[in-house]
Amino acid sequence: MPQQVTVTEHIILHQNMVPKATGQFTRLFNEIVLSAKIISRQVNKAGLVDVLGFTGDTNVQGEEVKKLDEYANRILIHRLARSGVLCAMASEENADIIEIPHGLPQGGYIIIFDPLDGSSNIDVNVNIGTIFSIYRRVSPSSEPLMTSDVLQPGVEQVAAGYILYGSSTMLVFTTGTGVHGFTLDPGVGEFLLSHPNIRIPEQGKIYSVNEGYSQYWDEPTREVVNYFKSSENNHKKPYSARYIGSLVADFHRNLLYGGIFLYPADLRDPKKPAGKLRLLCEANPMAMLVEQAGGMAIDGHKRILEIDPDHLHQRVPLFIGSRDDVKKVQQIYAKYNSPG
Ligand code: P6P
């Protein structure tokens, strides 16, 4: 009989090994797990809206399901606020920091999340995901919360992960001691350990980028992508192109198979010179995961986790995946930035 370890058991086991653990983190994580189960149930109904509508099912209304990212956002804010261990939250869907409602107990953690990344794909049944990033408060709890408590560099994350809603629902996360994957058994309603100690291959055979924007790329980005498409790379033949247009799905595949995901800066939108992906709720959590799995994540030059955030919805170029592939990107960009 295979050893069945639930995510709750796994967290308690790991937290028991953390000196001075108070149980606060476990309570926060349990609310993430509950939110994941609730969102998974709703995401998996999305395709049944018309059918359910004919049966008079009042649980799922078209506008509610079509607005699945708003639904996921509401669920996460409601559940996480009731963990009793947060002093603030931030969401990709909310312009400003989310205060904990008065009357609810607070604690020393901050969570930043993208409630349903890639949600535009739900109508065509493409995998989508929730991404989260957890920090400890820096300022004294006796003082008012500081913006600097939320705008911390990625190296300060205490945990990061994602929930992938696809052929099965998976929870993949790290608390700084490796990356572990759990698959939801809907019959039991538990996330069971299915991918212990995930390691990303040091070199991949896949590159993931939206080549539709190639006319907007700068010269180093063009050289980087041509390198992976050529036969003059470490692989001695062209890498396979795989791009779903859903960060969590593209990242998850490359994490398990090896490869590199690129969302470079492009000249398409002068208001978004740094590309589309957000530092705090997308790049940082994925960067912590990939480094914990033996990979790398850079903005073309510097380590994503060492970027000091300027503002909540700051965007960054992202090159993330197998260590040797990301190192190659760094070498090519360095050529264009070396003095002289
Ligand atoms: P593009 C989804 O909208 C998302 O934020 C990520 O999940 C995905 O990687 C990216 O945008 C896709 O962007 O510009 O290629 O459609």
Short mmCIF file of C-alpha atoms and ligand atoms in Angstrom, two decimals:
data_model
loop_
_atom_site.label_atom_id
_atom_site.label_comp_id
_atom_site.label_asym_id
_atom_site.label_seq_id
_atom_site.Cartn_x
_atom_site.Cartn_y
_atom_site.Cartn_z
CA MET A 1 0.00 0.00 0.00
CA PRO A 2 1.73 3.26 -1.08
CA GLN A 3 2.41 5.62 1.80
CA GLN A 4 -0.39 8.25 1.66
CA VAL A 5 0.79 11.55 3.13
CA THR A 6 -1.68 14.43 3.21
CA VAL A 7 -0.45 17.99 2.77
CA THR A 8 -1.62 18.77 6.32
CA GLU A 9 0.51 15.93 7.73
CA HIS A 10 3.45 17.10 5.62
CA ILE A 11 3.20 20.69 6.87
CA ILE A 12 2.85 19.65 10.52
CA LEU A 13 5.81 17.26 10.16
CA HIS A 14 8.00 19.97 8.62
CA GLN A 15 6.84 22.67 11.03
CA ASN A 16 7.60 20.43 14.01
CA MET A 17 11.22 20.52 12.81
CA VAL A 18 11.22 24.34 12.82
CA PRO A 19 12.52 25.67 16.13
CA LYS A 20 10.10 28.10 17.81
CA ALA A 21 7.30 27.22 15.33
CA THR A 22 4.10 28.59 16.86
CA GLY A 23 1.57 26.90 14.61
CA GLN A 24 0.68 30.21 12.93
CA PHE A 25 2.14 29.14 9.58
CA THR A 26 0.23 25.85 9.73
CA ARG A 27 -3.03 27.75 10.26
CA LEU A 28 -2.29 30.00 7.29
CA PHE A 29 -1.41 27.06 5.09
CA ASN A 30 -4.57 25.20 6.05
CA GLU A 31 -6.62 28.15 4.74
CA ILE A 32 -4.68 28.06 1.46
CA VAL A 33 -5.50 24.35 1.17
CA LEU A 34 -9.21 24.93 1.90
CA SER A 35 -9.34 27.80 -0.62
CA ALA A 36 -7.72 25.55 -3.23
CA LYS A 37 -10.40 22.88 -2.74
CA ILE A 38 -13.22 25.44 -3.01
CA ILE A 39 -11.78 27.08 -6.13
CA SER A 40 -11.02 23.71 -7.72
CA ARG A 41 -14.63 22.65 -7.30
CA GLN A 42 -15.88 25.83 -9.00
CA VAL A 43 -13.28 25.75 -11.80
CA ASN A 44 -14.23 22.18 -12.60
CA LYS A 45 -17.90 23.21 -12.90
CA ALA A 46 -17.07 26.00 -15.34
CA GLY A 47 -17.70 23.85 -18.38
CA LEU A 48 -21.08 22.80 -17.02
CA VAL A 49 -22.63 26.24 -16.64
CA ASP A 50 -25.13 25.74 -19.48
CA VAL A 51 -25.96 22.17 -18.46
CA LEU A 52 -26.34 23.16 -14.79
CA GLY A 53 -28.36 26.19 -15.83
CA PHE A 54 -30.92 23.95 -17.62
CA THR A 55 -31.19 21.80 -14.50
CA GLY A 56 -32.08 24.91 -12.55
CA ASP A 57 -28.96 24.54 -10.44
CA THR A 58 -28.68 27.82 -8.64
CA ASN A 59 -25.14 27.20 -7.31
CA VAL A 60 -23.40 28.33 -10.44
CA GLN A 61 -24.54 31.35 -12.42
CA GLY A 62 -23.02 32.14 -15.78
CA GLU A 63 -21.69 35.59 -14.82
CA GLU A 64 -20.22 34.11 -11.61
CA VAL A 65 -18.36 31.32 -13.40
CA LYS A 66 -17.27 33.55 -16.26
CA LYS A 67 -15.81 35.79 -13.55
CA LEU A 68 -13.93 32.90 -11.98
CA ASP A 69 -10.94 35.07 -11.13
CA GLU A 70 -13.19 37.41 -9.11
CA TYR A 71 -14.73 34.37 -7.43
CA ALA A 72 -11.28 32.95 -6.59
CA ASN A 73 -10.20 36.34 -5.27
CA ARG A 74 -13.23 36.60 -2.96
CA ILE A 75 -12.70 33.06 -1.63
CA LEU A 76 -9.01 33.65 -0.91
CA ILE A 77 -9.54 37.02 0.80
CA HIS A 78 -12.40 35.63 2.92
CA ARG A 79 -10.60 32.45 4.01
CA LEU A 80 -7.11 33.91 4.48
CA ALA A 81 -8.43 36.83 6.57
CA ARG A 82 -9.91 34.21 8.94
CA SER A 83 -6.59 32.41 9.42
CA GLY A 84 -6.00 34.92 12.23
CA VAL A 85 -2.26 35.08 11.46
CA LEU A 86 -2.06 37.79 8.78
CA CYS A 87 -1.31 41.49 9.12
CA ALA A 88 -1.89 42.21 5.41
CA MET A 89 -2.67 40.67 2.04
CA ALA A 90 -2.15 41.76 -1.56
CA SER A 91 -3.83 40.40 -4.68
CA GLU A 92 -3.15 40.78 -8.40
CA GLU A 93 -6.86 41.73 -8.62
CA ASN A 94 -6.68 44.55 -6.04
CA ALA A 95 -4.94 47.85 -6.68
CA ASP A 96 -3.94 48.36 -3.03
CA ILE A 97 -2.85 46.35 0.01
CA ILE A 98 -5.83 44.51 1.56
CA GLU A 99 -6.29 45.28 5.27
CA ILE A 100 -7.50 42.55 7.64
CA PRO A 101 -11.14 43.39 8.57
CA HIS A 102 -11.51 44.92 12.04
CA GLY A 103 -12.52 42.44 14.70
CA LEU A 104 -10.53 39.58 13.15
CA PRO A 105 -7.35 38.46 14.96
CA GLN A 106 -4.07 39.32 13.24
CA GLY A 107 -0.57 37.86 13.21
CA GLY A 108 2.89 38.22 11.73
CA TYR A 109 2.44 36.96 8.16
CA ILE A 110 1.77 38.65 4.84
CA ILE A 111 0.47 36.80 1.78
CA ILE A 112 0.54 38.02 -1.82
CA PHE A 113 -1.34 36.09 -4.48
CA ASP A 114 -2.61 35.92 -8.03
CA PRO A 115 -6.00 34.30 -7.43
CA LEU A 116 -6.50 32.76 -10.86
CA ASP A 117 -3.66 33.39 -13.27
CA GLY A 118 -4.48 32.71 -16.91
CA SER A 119 -8.23 32.77 -16.20
CA SER A 120 -8.98 33.90 -19.77
CA ASN A 121 -8.11 30.29 -20.71
CA ILE A 122 -10.92 28.77 -18.65
CA ASP A 123 -13.46 29.04 -21.50
CA VAL A 124 -11.31 26.74 -23.64
CA ASN A 125 -10.50 24.34 -20.81
CA VAL A 126 -6.81 25.22 -20.63
CA ASN A 127 -5.11 24.77 -17.24
CA ILE A 128 -5.06 27.83 -14.97
CA GLY A 129 -3.60 28.45 -11.54
CA THR A 130 -3.43 30.26 -8.21
CA ILE A 131 0.02 31.58 -7.21
CA PHE A 132 0.99 32.60 -3.66
CA SER A 133 3.93 34.11 -1.83
CA ILE A 134 4.31 34.36 1.97
CA TYR A 135 6.48 36.77 4.02
CA ARG A 136 6.94 37.57 7.69
CA ARG A 137 6.18 41.07 8.90
CA VAL A 138 9.36 43.14 9.38
CA SER A 139 8.06 46.17 11.35
CA PRO A 140 7.14 45.77 15.05
CA SER A 141 3.55 44.55 15.53
CA SER A 142 3.04 47.46 17.98
CA GLU A 143 3.51 49.91 15.10
CA PRO A 144 1.24 50.53 12.09
CA LEU A 145 1.96 48.27 9.11
CA MET A 146 4.61 49.68 6.76
CA THR A 147 4.53 49.43 2.97
CA SER A 148 8.03 47.99 3.30
CA ASP A 149 6.46 45.00 5.09
CA VAL A 150 4.78 44.11 1.79
CA LEU A 151 7.43 45.34 -0.66
CA GLN A 152 10.14 42.87 0.42
CA PRO A 153 12.66 41.25 -1.96
CA GLY A 154 11.89 37.66 -2.94
CA VAL A 155 14.77 36.28 -0.87
CA GLU A 156 12.69 37.10 2.22
CA GLN A 157 9.83 34.76 1.25
CA VAL A 158 9.17 32.09 3.88
CA ALA A 159 7.07 30.05 1.44
CA ALA A 160 5.78 30.10 -2.14
CA GLY A 161 3.66 27.87 -4.32
CA TYR A 162 0.85 27.40 -6.78
CA ILE A 163 -2.32 25.40 -7.30
CA LEU A 164 -2.72 24.09 -10.86
CA TYR A 165 -6.30 23.38 -11.96
CA GLY A 166 -6.00 20.91 -14.81
CA SER A 167 -6.55 17.23 -15.57
CA SER A 168 -6.07 16.98 -11.82
CA THR A 169 -5.67 19.71 -9.22
CA MET A 170 -2.12 19.95 -7.89
CA LEU A 171 -0.63 21.97 -5.04
CA VAL A 172 3.12 22.57 -5.50
CA PHE A 173 5.01 24.59 -2.87
CA THR A 174 8.20 25.16 -0.94
CA THR A 175 8.86 26.36 2.61
CA GLY A 176 12.61 26.54 1.93
CA THR A 177 13.35 22.82 2.26
CA GLY A 178 12.76 21.60 -1.29
CA VAL A 179 9.71 21.57 -3.58
CA HIS A 180 6.87 19.11 -3.01
CA GLY A 181 3.81 18.34 -5.15
CA PHE A 182 0.43 17.15 -3.88
CA THR A 183 -2.48 15.92 -6.00
CA LEU A 184 -6.09 16.41 -4.91
CA ASP A 185 -8.05 13.19 -4.50
CA PRO A 186 -11.55 14.61 -5.02
CA GLY A 187 -13.13 11.45 -3.65
CA VAL A 188 -11.37 11.90 -0.32
CA GLY A 189 -11.09 15.69 -0.49
CA GLU A 190 -7.40 15.58 0.44
CA PHE A 191 -4.20 16.69 -1.26
CA LEU A 192 -1.91 13.62 -1.23
CA LEU A 193 1.88 13.72 -1.69
CA SER A 194 2.49 12.70 -5.31
CA HIS A 195 5.75 14.49 -6.24
CA PRO A 196 8.19 14.58 -3.28
CA ASN A 197 11.40 16.63 -3.65
CA ILE A 198 10.88 17.90 -7.20
CA ARG A 199 14.19 18.71 -8.98
CA ILE A 200 14.26 20.52 -12.33
CA PRO A 201 16.69 18.96 -14.89
CA GLU A 202 19.87 21.06 -15.08
CA GLN A 203 19.35 21.49 -18.82
CA GLY A 204 16.07 21.27 -20.71
CA LYS A 205 14.86 20.55 -24.25
CA ILE A 206 11.88 22.96 -24.20
CA TYR A 207 11.62 26.72 -24.60
CA SER A 208 8.42 28.62 -23.85
CA VAL A 209 7.86 32.14 -25.23
CA ASN A 210 5.15 33.96 -27.18
CA GLU A 211 6.92 34.33 -30.53
CA GLY A 212 4.03 36.43 -31.81
CA TYR A 213 5.73 39.40 -30.18
CA SER A 214 9.18 38.80 -31.71
CA GLN A 215 9.05 42.07 -33.70
CA TYR A 216 8.93 43.93 -30.36
CA TRP A 217 11.96 42.18 -28.82
CA ASP A 218 15.35 43.80 -28.30
CA GLU A 219 18.50 42.32 -29.87
CA PRO A 220 19.66 40.16 -26.90
CA THR A 221 16.19 38.60 -26.60
CA ARG A 222 16.20 37.78 -30.31
CA GLU A 223 19.65 36.18 -29.98
CA VAL A 224 18.52 34.18 -26.92
CA VAL A 225 15.47 32.72 -28.68
CA ASN A 226 17.46 31.99 -31.85
CA TYR A 227 19.98 30.11 -29.68
CA PHE A 228 17.29 27.72 -28.40
CA LYS A 229 15.86 27.28 -31.94
CA SER A 230 19.26 26.51 -33.46
CA SER A 231 21.41 23.35 -33.45
CA GLU A 232 24.36 25.23 -31.96
CA ASN A 233 23.04 24.93 -28.40
CA ASN A 234 24.03 22.60 -25.55
CA HIS A 235 21.38 20.21 -26.83
CA LYS A 236 22.94 20.09 -30.35
CA LYS A 237 19.45 20.34 -31.87
CA PRO A 238 16.54 22.75 -31.68
CA TYR A 239 14.57 22.86 -28.41
CA SER A 240 10.86 22.02 -28.67
CA ALA A 241 8.55 25.05 -28.57
CA ARG A 242 5.84 24.65 -25.92
CA TYR A 243 3.70 27.66 -24.90
CA ILE A 244 0.24 27.38 -23.39
CA GLY A 245 -0.17 31.05 -22.44
CA SER A 246 -0.84 30.13 -18.82
CA LEU A 247 2.17 30.77 -16.59
CA VAL A 248 1.42 28.10 -13.98
CA ALA A 249 0.86 25.42 -16.64
CA ASP A 250 3.97 26.39 -18.65
CA PHE A 251 6.09 26.63 -15.50
CA HIS A 252 4.83 23.31 -14.10
CA ARG A 253 5.62 21.40 -17.30
CA ASN A 254 9.14 22.87 -17.47
CA LEU A 255 9.69 22.19 -13.74
CA LEU A 256 9.06 18.49 -14.26
CA TYR A 257 10.53 18.02 -17.76
CA GLY A 258 13.22 20.71 -17.77
CA GLY A 259 13.29 23.77 -20.00
CA ILE A 260 13.10 27.56 -19.95
CA PHE A 261 10.15 29.97 -19.83
CA LEU A 262 10.72 33.48 -21.17
CA TYR A 263 8.53 36.54 -20.82
CA PRO A 264 10.94 39.23 -21.98
CA ALA A 265 10.55 42.99 -21.95
CA ASP A 266 9.06 44.12 -25.23
CA LEU A 267 8.56 47.45 -26.94
CA ARG A 268 4.84 46.83 -27.62
CA ASP A 269 3.49 48.91 -24.75
CA PRO A 270 5.52 51.91 -23.54
CA LYS A 271 3.54 51.71 -20.29
CA LYS A 272 4.83 48.17 -19.73
CA PRO A 273 8.50 48.38 -20.76
CA ALA A 274 9.36 45.51 -18.41
CA GLY A 275 6.95 43.03 -19.98
CA LYS A 276 3.70 41.65 -18.57
CA LEU A 277 4.48 39.51 -15.54
CA ARG A 278 4.34 40.90 -12.02
CA LEU A 279 7.29 40.68 -9.64
CA LEU A 280 5.46 40.14 -6.34
CA CYS A 281 2.66 37.71 -7.24
CA GLU A 282 4.17 35.85 -10.23
CA ALA A 283 7.96 36.13 -10.69
CA ASN A 284 9.04 35.96 -7.02
CA PRO A 285 7.04 32.87 -5.99
CA MET A 286 8.03 31.02 -9.18
CA ALA A 287 11.66 32.08 -8.65
CA MET A 288 11.72 30.70 -5.09
CA LEU A 289 10.23 27.42 -6.33
CA VAL A 290 12.64 27.02 -9.23
CA GLU A 291 15.72 27.81 -7.10
CA GLN A 292 14.56 25.35 -4.44
CA ALA A 293 14.28 22.77 -7.26
CA GLY A 294 17.83 23.51 -8.51
CA GLY A 295 16.96 25.98 -11.29
CA MET A 296 17.44 29.72 -11.85
CA ALA A 297 15.31 32.83 -12.40
CA ILE A 298 16.62 36.18 -13.70
CA ASP A 299 15.30 39.36 -15.28
CA GLY A 300 17.96 39.03 -17.99
CA HIS A 301 20.74 40.28 -15.72
CA LYS A 302 20.00 39.87 -12.04
CA ARG A 303 18.48 37.20 -9.81
CA ILE A 304 14.72 37.80 -9.54
CA LEU A 305 14.79 37.16 -5.78
CA GLU A 306 17.26 40.03 -5.23
CA ILE A 307 15.12 42.72 -6.89
CA ASP A 308 13.95 45.36 -4.42
CA PRO A 309 10.31 46.09 -5.31
CA ASP A 310 9.37 49.73 -6.03
CA HIS A 311 5.60 49.23 -6.03
CA LEU A 312 2.94 46.56 -5.55
CA HIS A 313 2.22 45.74 -9.20
CA GLN A 314 5.74 46.17 -10.53
CA ARG A 315 6.40 44.14 -13.69
CA VAL A 316 9.67 42.41 -14.57
CA PRO A 317 11.05 40.47 -17.52
CA LEU A 318 11.28 36.79 -16.54
CA PHE A 319 13.66 34.06 -17.69
CA ILE A 320 13.10 31.00 -15.51
CA GLY A 321 13.84 27.27 -15.60
CA SER A 322 16.73 24.84 -15.97
CA ARG A 323 19.98 26.23 -14.59
CA ASP A 324 22.17 25.77 -17.70
CA ASP A 325 19.51 27.29 -19.98
CA VAL A 326 19.03 30.39 -17.81
CA LYS A 327 22.81 30.77 -17.47
CA LYS A 328 23.00 30.90 -21.27
CA VAL A 329 20.47 33.75 -21.28
CA GLN A 330 22.59 35.59 -18.70
CA GLN A 331 25.73 35.15 -20.85
CA ILE A 332 24.05 36.49 -23.98
CA TYR A 333 22.57 39.50 -22.19
CA ALA A 334 25.93 40.21 -20.52
CA LYS A 335 27.54 40.53 -23.99
CA TYR A 336 25.21 43.43 -24.77
CA ASN A 337 25.85 45.08 -21.43
CA SER A 338 29.61 44.68 -21.12
CA PRO A 339 31.36 48.08 -21.15
CA GLY A 340 33.01 49.02 -24.47
P1 P6P B 1 0.70 36.45 -23.51
C1 P6P B 1 -1.99 34.96 -18.46
O1 P6P B 1 -2.76 36.07 -18.88
C2 P6P B 1 -0.59 35.46 -18.15
O2 P6P B 1 -0.63 36.41 -17.13
C3 P6P B 1 0.31 34.30 -17.77
O3 P6P B 1 -0.38 33.27 -17.14
C4 P6P B 1 0.86 33.86 -19.12
O4 P6P B 1 2.15 33.27 -19.00
C5 P6P B 1 0.95 35.18 -19.88
O5 P6P B 1 -0.04 36.04 -19.31
C6 P6P B 1 0.64 34.99 -21.34
O6 P6P B 1 0.80 36.26 -21.92
O7 P6P B 1 1.10 37.89 -23.73
O8 P6P B 1 1.69 35.47 -24.13
O9 P6P B 1 -0.73 36.14 -23.88
#
